[in-house]
CSV table of C-alpha atoms and ligand atoms in Angstrom, one decimal:
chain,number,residue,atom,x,y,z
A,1,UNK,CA,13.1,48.8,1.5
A,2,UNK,CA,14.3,52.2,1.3
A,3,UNK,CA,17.3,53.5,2.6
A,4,UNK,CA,16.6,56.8,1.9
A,5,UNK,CA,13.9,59.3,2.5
A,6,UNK,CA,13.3,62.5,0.1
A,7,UNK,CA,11.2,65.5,1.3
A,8,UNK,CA,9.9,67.7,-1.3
A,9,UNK,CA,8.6,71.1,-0.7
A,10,UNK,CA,7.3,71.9,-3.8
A,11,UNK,CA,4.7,68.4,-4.7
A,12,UNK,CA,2.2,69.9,-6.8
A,13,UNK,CA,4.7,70.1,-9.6
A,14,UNK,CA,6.0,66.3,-8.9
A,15,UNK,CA,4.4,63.3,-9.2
A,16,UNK,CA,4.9,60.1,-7.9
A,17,UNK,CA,5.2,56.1,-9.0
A,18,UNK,CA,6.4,53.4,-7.8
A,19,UNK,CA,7.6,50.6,-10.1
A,20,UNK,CA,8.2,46.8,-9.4
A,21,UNK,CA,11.9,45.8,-10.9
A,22,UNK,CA,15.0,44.9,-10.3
A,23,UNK,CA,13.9,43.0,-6.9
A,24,UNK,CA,13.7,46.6,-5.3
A,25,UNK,CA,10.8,48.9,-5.4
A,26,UNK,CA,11.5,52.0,-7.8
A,27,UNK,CA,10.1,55.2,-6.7
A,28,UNK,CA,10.0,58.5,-8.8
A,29,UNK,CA,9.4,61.9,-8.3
A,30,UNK,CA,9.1,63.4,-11.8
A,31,UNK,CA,7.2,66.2,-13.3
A,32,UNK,CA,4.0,65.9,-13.8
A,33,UNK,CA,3.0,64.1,-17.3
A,34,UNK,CA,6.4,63.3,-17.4
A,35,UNK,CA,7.1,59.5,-16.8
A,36,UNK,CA,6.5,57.5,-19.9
A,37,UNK,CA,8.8,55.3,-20.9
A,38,UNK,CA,11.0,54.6,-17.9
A,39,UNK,CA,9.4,51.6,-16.8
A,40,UNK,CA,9.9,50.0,-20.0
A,41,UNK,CA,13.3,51.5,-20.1
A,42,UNK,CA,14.2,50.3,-16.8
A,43,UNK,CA,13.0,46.6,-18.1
A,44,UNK,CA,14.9,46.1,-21.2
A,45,UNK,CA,18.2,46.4,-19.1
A,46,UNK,CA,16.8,44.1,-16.3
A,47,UNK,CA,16.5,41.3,-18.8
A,48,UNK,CA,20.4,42.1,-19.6
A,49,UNK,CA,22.1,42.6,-16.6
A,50,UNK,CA,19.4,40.4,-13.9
A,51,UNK,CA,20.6,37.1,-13.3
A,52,UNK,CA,17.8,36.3,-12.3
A,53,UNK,CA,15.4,36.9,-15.0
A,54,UNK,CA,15.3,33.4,-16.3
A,55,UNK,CA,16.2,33.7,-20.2
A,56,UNK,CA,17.9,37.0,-20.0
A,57,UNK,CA,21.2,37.3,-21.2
A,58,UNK,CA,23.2,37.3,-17.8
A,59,UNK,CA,21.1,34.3,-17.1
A,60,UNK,CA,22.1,32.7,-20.0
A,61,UNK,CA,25.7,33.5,-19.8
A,62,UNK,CA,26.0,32.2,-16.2
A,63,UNK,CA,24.0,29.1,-17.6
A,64,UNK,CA,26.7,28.3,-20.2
A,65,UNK,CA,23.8,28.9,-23.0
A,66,UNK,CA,25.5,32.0,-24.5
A,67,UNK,CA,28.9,33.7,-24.5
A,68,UNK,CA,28.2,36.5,-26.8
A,69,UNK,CA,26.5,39.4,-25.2
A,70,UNK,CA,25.4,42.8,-25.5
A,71,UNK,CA,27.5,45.7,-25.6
A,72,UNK,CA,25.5,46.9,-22.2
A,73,UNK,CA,25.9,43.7,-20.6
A,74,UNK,CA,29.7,43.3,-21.8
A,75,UNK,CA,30.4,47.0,-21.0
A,76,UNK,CA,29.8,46.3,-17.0
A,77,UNK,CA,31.3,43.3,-16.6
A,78,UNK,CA,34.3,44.7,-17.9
A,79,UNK,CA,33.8,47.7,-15.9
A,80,UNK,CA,33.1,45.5,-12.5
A,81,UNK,CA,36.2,43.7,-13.7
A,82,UNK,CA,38.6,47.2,-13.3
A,83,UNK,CA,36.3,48.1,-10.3
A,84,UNK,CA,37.2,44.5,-9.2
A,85,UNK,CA,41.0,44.7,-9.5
A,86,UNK,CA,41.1,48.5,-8.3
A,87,UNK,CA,39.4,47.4,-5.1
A,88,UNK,CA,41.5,44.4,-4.4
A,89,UNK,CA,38.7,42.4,-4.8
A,90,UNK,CA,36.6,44.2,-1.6
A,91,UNK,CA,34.4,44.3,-5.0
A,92,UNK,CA,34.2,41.3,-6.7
A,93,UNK,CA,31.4,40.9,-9.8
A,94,UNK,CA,32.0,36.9,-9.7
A,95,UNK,CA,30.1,36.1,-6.3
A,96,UNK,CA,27.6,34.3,-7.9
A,97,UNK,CA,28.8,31.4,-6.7
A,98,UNK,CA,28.8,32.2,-2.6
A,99,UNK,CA,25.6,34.5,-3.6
A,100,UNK,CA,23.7,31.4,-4.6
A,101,UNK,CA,24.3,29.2,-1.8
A,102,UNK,CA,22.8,32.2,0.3
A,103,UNK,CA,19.2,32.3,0.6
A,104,UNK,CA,18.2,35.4,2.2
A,105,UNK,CA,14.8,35.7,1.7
A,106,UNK,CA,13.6,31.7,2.9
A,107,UNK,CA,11.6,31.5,6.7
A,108,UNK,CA,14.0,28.7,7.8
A,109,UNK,CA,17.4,30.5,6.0
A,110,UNK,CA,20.3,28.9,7.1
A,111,UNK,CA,24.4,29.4,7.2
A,112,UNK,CA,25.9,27.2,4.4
A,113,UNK,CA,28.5,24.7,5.2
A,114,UNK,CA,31.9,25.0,5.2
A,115,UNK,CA,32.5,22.5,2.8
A,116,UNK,CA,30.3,24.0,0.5
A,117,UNK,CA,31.5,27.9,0.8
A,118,UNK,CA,35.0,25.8,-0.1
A,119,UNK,CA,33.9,24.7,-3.4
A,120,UNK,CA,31.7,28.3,-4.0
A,121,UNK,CA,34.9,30.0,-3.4
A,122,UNK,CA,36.7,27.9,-5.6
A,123,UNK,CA,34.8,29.1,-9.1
A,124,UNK,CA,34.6,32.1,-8.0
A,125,UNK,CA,37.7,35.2,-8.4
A,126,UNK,CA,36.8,38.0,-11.1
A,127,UNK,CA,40.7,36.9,-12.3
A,128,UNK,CA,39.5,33.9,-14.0
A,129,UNK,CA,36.6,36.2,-16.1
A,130,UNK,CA,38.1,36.5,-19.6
A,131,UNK,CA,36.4,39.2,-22.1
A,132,UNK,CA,37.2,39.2,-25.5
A,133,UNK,CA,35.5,40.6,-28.3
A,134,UNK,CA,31.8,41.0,-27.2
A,135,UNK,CA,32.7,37.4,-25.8
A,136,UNK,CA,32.7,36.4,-21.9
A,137,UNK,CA,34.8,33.3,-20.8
A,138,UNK,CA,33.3,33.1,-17.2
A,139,UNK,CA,36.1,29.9,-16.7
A,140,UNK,CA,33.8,28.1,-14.0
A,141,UNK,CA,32.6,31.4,-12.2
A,142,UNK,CA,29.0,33.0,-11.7
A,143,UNK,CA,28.8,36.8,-13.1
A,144,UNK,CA,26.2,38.6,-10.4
A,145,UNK,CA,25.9,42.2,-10.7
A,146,UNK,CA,23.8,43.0,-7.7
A,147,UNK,CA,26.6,45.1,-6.7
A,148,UNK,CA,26.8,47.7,-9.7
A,149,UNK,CA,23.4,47.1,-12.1
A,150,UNK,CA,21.0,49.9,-9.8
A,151,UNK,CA,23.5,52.2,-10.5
A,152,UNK,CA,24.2,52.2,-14.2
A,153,UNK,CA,20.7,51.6,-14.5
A,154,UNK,CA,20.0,54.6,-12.6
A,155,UNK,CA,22.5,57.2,-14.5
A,156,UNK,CA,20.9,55.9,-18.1
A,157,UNK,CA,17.5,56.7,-16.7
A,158,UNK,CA,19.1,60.1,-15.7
A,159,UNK,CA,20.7,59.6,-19.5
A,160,UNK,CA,17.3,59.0,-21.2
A,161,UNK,CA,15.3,62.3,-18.9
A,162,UNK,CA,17.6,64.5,-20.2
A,163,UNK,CA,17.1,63.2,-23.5
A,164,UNK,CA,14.0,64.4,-23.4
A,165,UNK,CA,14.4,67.8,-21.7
A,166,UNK,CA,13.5,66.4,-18.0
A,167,UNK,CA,16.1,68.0,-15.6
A,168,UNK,CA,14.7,68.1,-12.4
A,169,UNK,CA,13.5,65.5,-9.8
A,170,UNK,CA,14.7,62.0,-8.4
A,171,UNK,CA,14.4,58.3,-8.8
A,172,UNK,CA,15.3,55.9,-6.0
A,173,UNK,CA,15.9,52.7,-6.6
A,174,UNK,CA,16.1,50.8,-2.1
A,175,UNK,CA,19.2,52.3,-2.0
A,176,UNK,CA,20.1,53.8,-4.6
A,177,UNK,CA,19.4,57.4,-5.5
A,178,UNK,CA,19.5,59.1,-9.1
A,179,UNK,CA,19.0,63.2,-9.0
A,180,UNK,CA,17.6,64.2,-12.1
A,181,UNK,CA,18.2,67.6,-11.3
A,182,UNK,CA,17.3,70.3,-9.0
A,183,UNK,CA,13.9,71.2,-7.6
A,184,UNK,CA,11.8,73.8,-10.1
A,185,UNK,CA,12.3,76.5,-7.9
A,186,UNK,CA,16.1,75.8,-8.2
A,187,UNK,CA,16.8,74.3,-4.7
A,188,UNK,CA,18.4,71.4,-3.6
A,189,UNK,CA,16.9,68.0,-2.7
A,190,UNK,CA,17.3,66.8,1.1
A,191,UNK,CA,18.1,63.2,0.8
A,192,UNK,CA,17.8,61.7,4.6
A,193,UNK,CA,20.2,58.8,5.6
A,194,UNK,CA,18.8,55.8,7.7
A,195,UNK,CA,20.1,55.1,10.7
A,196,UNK,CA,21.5,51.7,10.4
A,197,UNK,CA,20.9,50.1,13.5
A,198,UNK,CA,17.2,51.7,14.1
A,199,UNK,CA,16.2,51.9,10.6
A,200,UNK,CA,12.5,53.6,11.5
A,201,UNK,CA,15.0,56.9,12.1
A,202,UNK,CA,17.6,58.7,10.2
A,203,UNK,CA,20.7,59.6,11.3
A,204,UNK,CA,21.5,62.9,8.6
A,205,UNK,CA,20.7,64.6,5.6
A,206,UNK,CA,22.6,65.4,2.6
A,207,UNK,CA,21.9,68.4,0.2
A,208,UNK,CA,22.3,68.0,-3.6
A,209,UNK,CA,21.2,68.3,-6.8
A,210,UNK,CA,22.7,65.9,-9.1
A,211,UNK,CA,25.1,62.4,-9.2
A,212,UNK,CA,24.1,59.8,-7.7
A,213,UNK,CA,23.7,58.3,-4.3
A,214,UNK,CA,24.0,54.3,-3.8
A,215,UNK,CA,24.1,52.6,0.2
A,216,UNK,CA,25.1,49.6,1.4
A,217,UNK,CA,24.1,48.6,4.6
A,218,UNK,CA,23.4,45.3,6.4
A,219,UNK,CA,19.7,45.8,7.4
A,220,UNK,CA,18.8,45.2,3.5
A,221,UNK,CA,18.6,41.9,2.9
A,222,UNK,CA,19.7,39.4,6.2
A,223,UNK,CA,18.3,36.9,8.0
A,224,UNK,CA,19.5,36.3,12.4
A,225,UNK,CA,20.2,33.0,13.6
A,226,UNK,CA,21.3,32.5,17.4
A,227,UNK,CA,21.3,36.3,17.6
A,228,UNK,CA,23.7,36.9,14.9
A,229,UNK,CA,23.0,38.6,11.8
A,230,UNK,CA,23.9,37.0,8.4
A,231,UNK,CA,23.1,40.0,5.3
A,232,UNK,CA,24.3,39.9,1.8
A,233,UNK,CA,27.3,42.0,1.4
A,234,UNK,CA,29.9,38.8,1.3
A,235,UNK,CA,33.3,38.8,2.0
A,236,UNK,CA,34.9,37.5,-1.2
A,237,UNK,CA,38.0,36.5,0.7
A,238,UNK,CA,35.8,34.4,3.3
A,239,UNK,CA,32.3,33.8,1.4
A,240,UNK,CA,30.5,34.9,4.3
A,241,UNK,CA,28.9,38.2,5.1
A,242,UNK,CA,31.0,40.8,6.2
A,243,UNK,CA,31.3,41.6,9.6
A,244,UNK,CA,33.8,44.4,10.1
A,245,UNK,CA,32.1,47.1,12.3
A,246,UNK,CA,30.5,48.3,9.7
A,247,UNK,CA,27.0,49.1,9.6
A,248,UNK,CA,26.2,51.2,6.4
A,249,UNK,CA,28.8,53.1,3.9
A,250,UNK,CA,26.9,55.7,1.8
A,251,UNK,CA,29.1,56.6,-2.0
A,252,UNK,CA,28.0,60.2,-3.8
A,253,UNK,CA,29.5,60.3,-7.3
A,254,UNK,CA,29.0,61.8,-10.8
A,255,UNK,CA,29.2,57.7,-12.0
A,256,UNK,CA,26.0,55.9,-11.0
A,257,UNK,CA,27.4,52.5,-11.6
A,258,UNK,CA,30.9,54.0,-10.2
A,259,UNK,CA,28.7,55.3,-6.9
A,260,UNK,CA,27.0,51.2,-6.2
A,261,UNK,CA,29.8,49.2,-6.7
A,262,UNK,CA,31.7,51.7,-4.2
A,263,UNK,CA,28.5,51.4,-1.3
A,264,UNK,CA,29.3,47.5,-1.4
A,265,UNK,CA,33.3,47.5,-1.9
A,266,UNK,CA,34.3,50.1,1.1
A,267,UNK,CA,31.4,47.8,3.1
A,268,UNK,CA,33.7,44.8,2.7
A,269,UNK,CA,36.9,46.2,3.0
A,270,UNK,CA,36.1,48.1,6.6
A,271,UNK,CA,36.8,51.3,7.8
A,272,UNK,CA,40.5,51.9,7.7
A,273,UNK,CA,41.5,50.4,4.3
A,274,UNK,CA,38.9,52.6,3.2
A,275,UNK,CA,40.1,55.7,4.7
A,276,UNK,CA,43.1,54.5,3.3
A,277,UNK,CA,41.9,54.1,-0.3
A,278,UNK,CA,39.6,57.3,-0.1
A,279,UNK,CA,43.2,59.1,0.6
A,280,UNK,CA,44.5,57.1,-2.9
A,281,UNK,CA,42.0,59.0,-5.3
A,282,UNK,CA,41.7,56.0,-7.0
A,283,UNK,CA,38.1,57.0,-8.0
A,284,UNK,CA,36.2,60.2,-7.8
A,285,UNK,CA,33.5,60.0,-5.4
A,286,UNK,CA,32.5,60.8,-1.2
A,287,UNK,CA,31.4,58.5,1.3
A,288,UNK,CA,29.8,58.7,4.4
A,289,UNK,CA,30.7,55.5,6.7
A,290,UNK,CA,28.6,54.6,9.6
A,291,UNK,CA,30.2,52.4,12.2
A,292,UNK,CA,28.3,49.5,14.8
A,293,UNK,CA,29.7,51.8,17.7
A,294,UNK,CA,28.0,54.9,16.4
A,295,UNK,CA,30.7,56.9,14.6
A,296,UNK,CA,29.8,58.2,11.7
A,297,UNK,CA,33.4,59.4,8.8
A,298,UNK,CA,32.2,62.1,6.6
A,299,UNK,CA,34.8,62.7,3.2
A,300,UNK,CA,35.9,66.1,2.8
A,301,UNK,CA,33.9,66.6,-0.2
A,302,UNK,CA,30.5,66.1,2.1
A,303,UNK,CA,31.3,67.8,5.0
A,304,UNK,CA,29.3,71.4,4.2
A,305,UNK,CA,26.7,69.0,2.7
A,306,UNK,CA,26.0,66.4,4.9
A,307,UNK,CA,24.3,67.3,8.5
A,308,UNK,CA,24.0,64.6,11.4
A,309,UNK,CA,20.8,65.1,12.8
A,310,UNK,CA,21.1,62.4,15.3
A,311,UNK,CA,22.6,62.4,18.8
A,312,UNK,CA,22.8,58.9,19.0
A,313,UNK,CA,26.2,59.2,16.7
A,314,UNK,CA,29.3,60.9,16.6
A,315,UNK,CA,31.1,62.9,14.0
A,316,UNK,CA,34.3,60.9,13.7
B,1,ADP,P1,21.7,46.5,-2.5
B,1,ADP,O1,21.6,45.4,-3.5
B,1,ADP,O2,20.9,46.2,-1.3
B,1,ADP,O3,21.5,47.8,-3.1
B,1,ADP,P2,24.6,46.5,-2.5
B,1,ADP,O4,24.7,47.6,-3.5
B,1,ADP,O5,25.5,46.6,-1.4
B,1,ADP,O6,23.1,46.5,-1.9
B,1,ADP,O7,24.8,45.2,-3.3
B,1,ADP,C1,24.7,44.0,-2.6
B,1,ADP,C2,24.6,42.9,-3.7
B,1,ADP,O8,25.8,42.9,-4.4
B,1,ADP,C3,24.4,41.5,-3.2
B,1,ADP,O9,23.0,41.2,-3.2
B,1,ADP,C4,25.1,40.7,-4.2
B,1,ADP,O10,24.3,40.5,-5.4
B,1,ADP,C5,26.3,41.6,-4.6
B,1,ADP,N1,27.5,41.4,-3.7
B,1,ADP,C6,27.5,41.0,-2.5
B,1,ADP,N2,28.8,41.1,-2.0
B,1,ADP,C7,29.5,41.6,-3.0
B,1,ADP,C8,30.9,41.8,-3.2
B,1,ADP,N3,31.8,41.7,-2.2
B,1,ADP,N4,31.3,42.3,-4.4
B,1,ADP,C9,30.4,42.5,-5.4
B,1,ADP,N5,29.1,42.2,-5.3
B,1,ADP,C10,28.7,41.8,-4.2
B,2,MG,MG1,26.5,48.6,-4.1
């Protein structure tokens, strides 16, 4: 499902493909000639960081089967850990636990009970995570890094193309978007922004040429029961899905895996603790939030960028 829709002007010098990974489709726009590799790139971190690839390492970690991990794999956890703690825990990497008891994608999906969010939440709370020398201590909790992994991913594929003298052109990942660079001709990609509550339509369009772009919205993985919509951004403090008045944050940053873990954390913590922590400069990074009752906050840094191209919303 995309959440993001790029218009090129220039596609004879592009091509596109779409991969399979991560449980997202991955869509590139590359030059021509110029793809080889990234598939198989893309793989050998989805068997580190997936926990759900059964016998990859974050697999095996949450299984109890390993504690020693790779310097990728132990390099974002400790990172969601800081991201964890700086957020107050809006962003917490250890909701395996509620994640699990969640099943978003089944024809009869239904709301967990309360007893059983009670025990999720109990072994779950990134503060019991202990890292230590290339070792995890996950101390009863469930790593997932559904949150933060399409980012990071995304800036080493950005990494890797550069490596090898690629600068121009995008990867999207659902929703997540890595620029490669500017067009050929040296202009800026238009990135379109779905409208949240009518996702066939967009709602703006942001012009840039670099970083990366990561949103969180409700409309990407839920399931309605009696007319109410359960998705998968989760609370930490509650165990169930958010439900704030927010329907989609969008994060623009330099940091890929900075840019995703953002998306999800302002999601969960709602508009005004995150006007709050945008005014903190805790991180660098811009955000577009979209509200249920059609407001839409643009960040300083956006706001010669980012055009709304929708009358259904208001500039905020
Ligand atoms: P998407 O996966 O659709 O790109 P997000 O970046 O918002 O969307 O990430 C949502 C995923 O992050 C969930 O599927 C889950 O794996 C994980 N997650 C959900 N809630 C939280 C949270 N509060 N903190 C950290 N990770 C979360
Ligand atoms: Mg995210």
């Amino acid at each position: 499902m995309l959440t993001a829709v790029l218009f090129s002007s220039c596609t004879q010098k592009y091509e596109q493909n779409t991969y399979f990974a991560l449980d997202t489709y991955i869509q590139t726009n590359l030059p021509v000639g110029k793809h080889s590799g990234l598939d198989d790139y893309i793989s050998t971190f989805e068997k580190k960081l997936s926990k759900t690839y059964e016998g990859g390492e974050l697999y095996n970690l949450n299984l109890g089967v390993e504690q020693t991990v790779s310097t990728e794999l132990y390099e974002l956890i400790e990172r969601s850990v800081q991201i964890s703690e700086s957020t107050g825990g809006a962003f917490d990497v250890t909701v395996g636990s509620i994640m699990s008891l969640w099943d978003f994608k089944s024809e009869n999906a239904k709301v967990p009970d309360s007893e059983s969010i009670k025990n999720a939440l109990a072994s779950s709370g990134y503060g019991k995570l202990k890292l230590q020398n290339g070792q995890i201590m996950l101390n009863s909790v469930s790593v997932d890094l559904g949150g933060i992994a399409k980012g990071y991913i995304a800036q080493k594929c950005v990494e890797y193309l550069h490596g090898q003298n690629i600068n121009t052109g995008f990867i999207s990942f659902g929703g997540n978007i890595a620029l490669v660079g500017p067009k050929t001709n040296g202009e800026k990609w238009n990135i379109a922004l779905k409208d949240p509550l009518n996702t066939d339509k967009t709602v703006g369009q942001l012009k840039a040429d670099s970083g990366y772009i990561s949103v969180s919205g409700d409309y990407e993985r839920y399931f309605e029961l009696d007319g109410k919509r359960y998705h998968h951004i989760i609370d930490p403090q509650s165990g169930m899905p958010t439900d704030n008045g927010i329907a989609s944050v969008m994060v623009y940053s330099n940091d890929g895996a900075l840019a995703d873990a953002l998306s999800t954390a302002l999601f969960v913590m709602g508009l005004e603790q995150s006007l709050e922590f945008y005014e903190k400069n805790v991180f660098d990074y811009e955000a577009i939030i979209i509200t249920k009752d059609r407001y839409i906050y643009v960040s300083d840094g956006l706001e010669d960028v980012f055009t709304i191209t929708s009358e259904q919303y208001v500039a905020a």
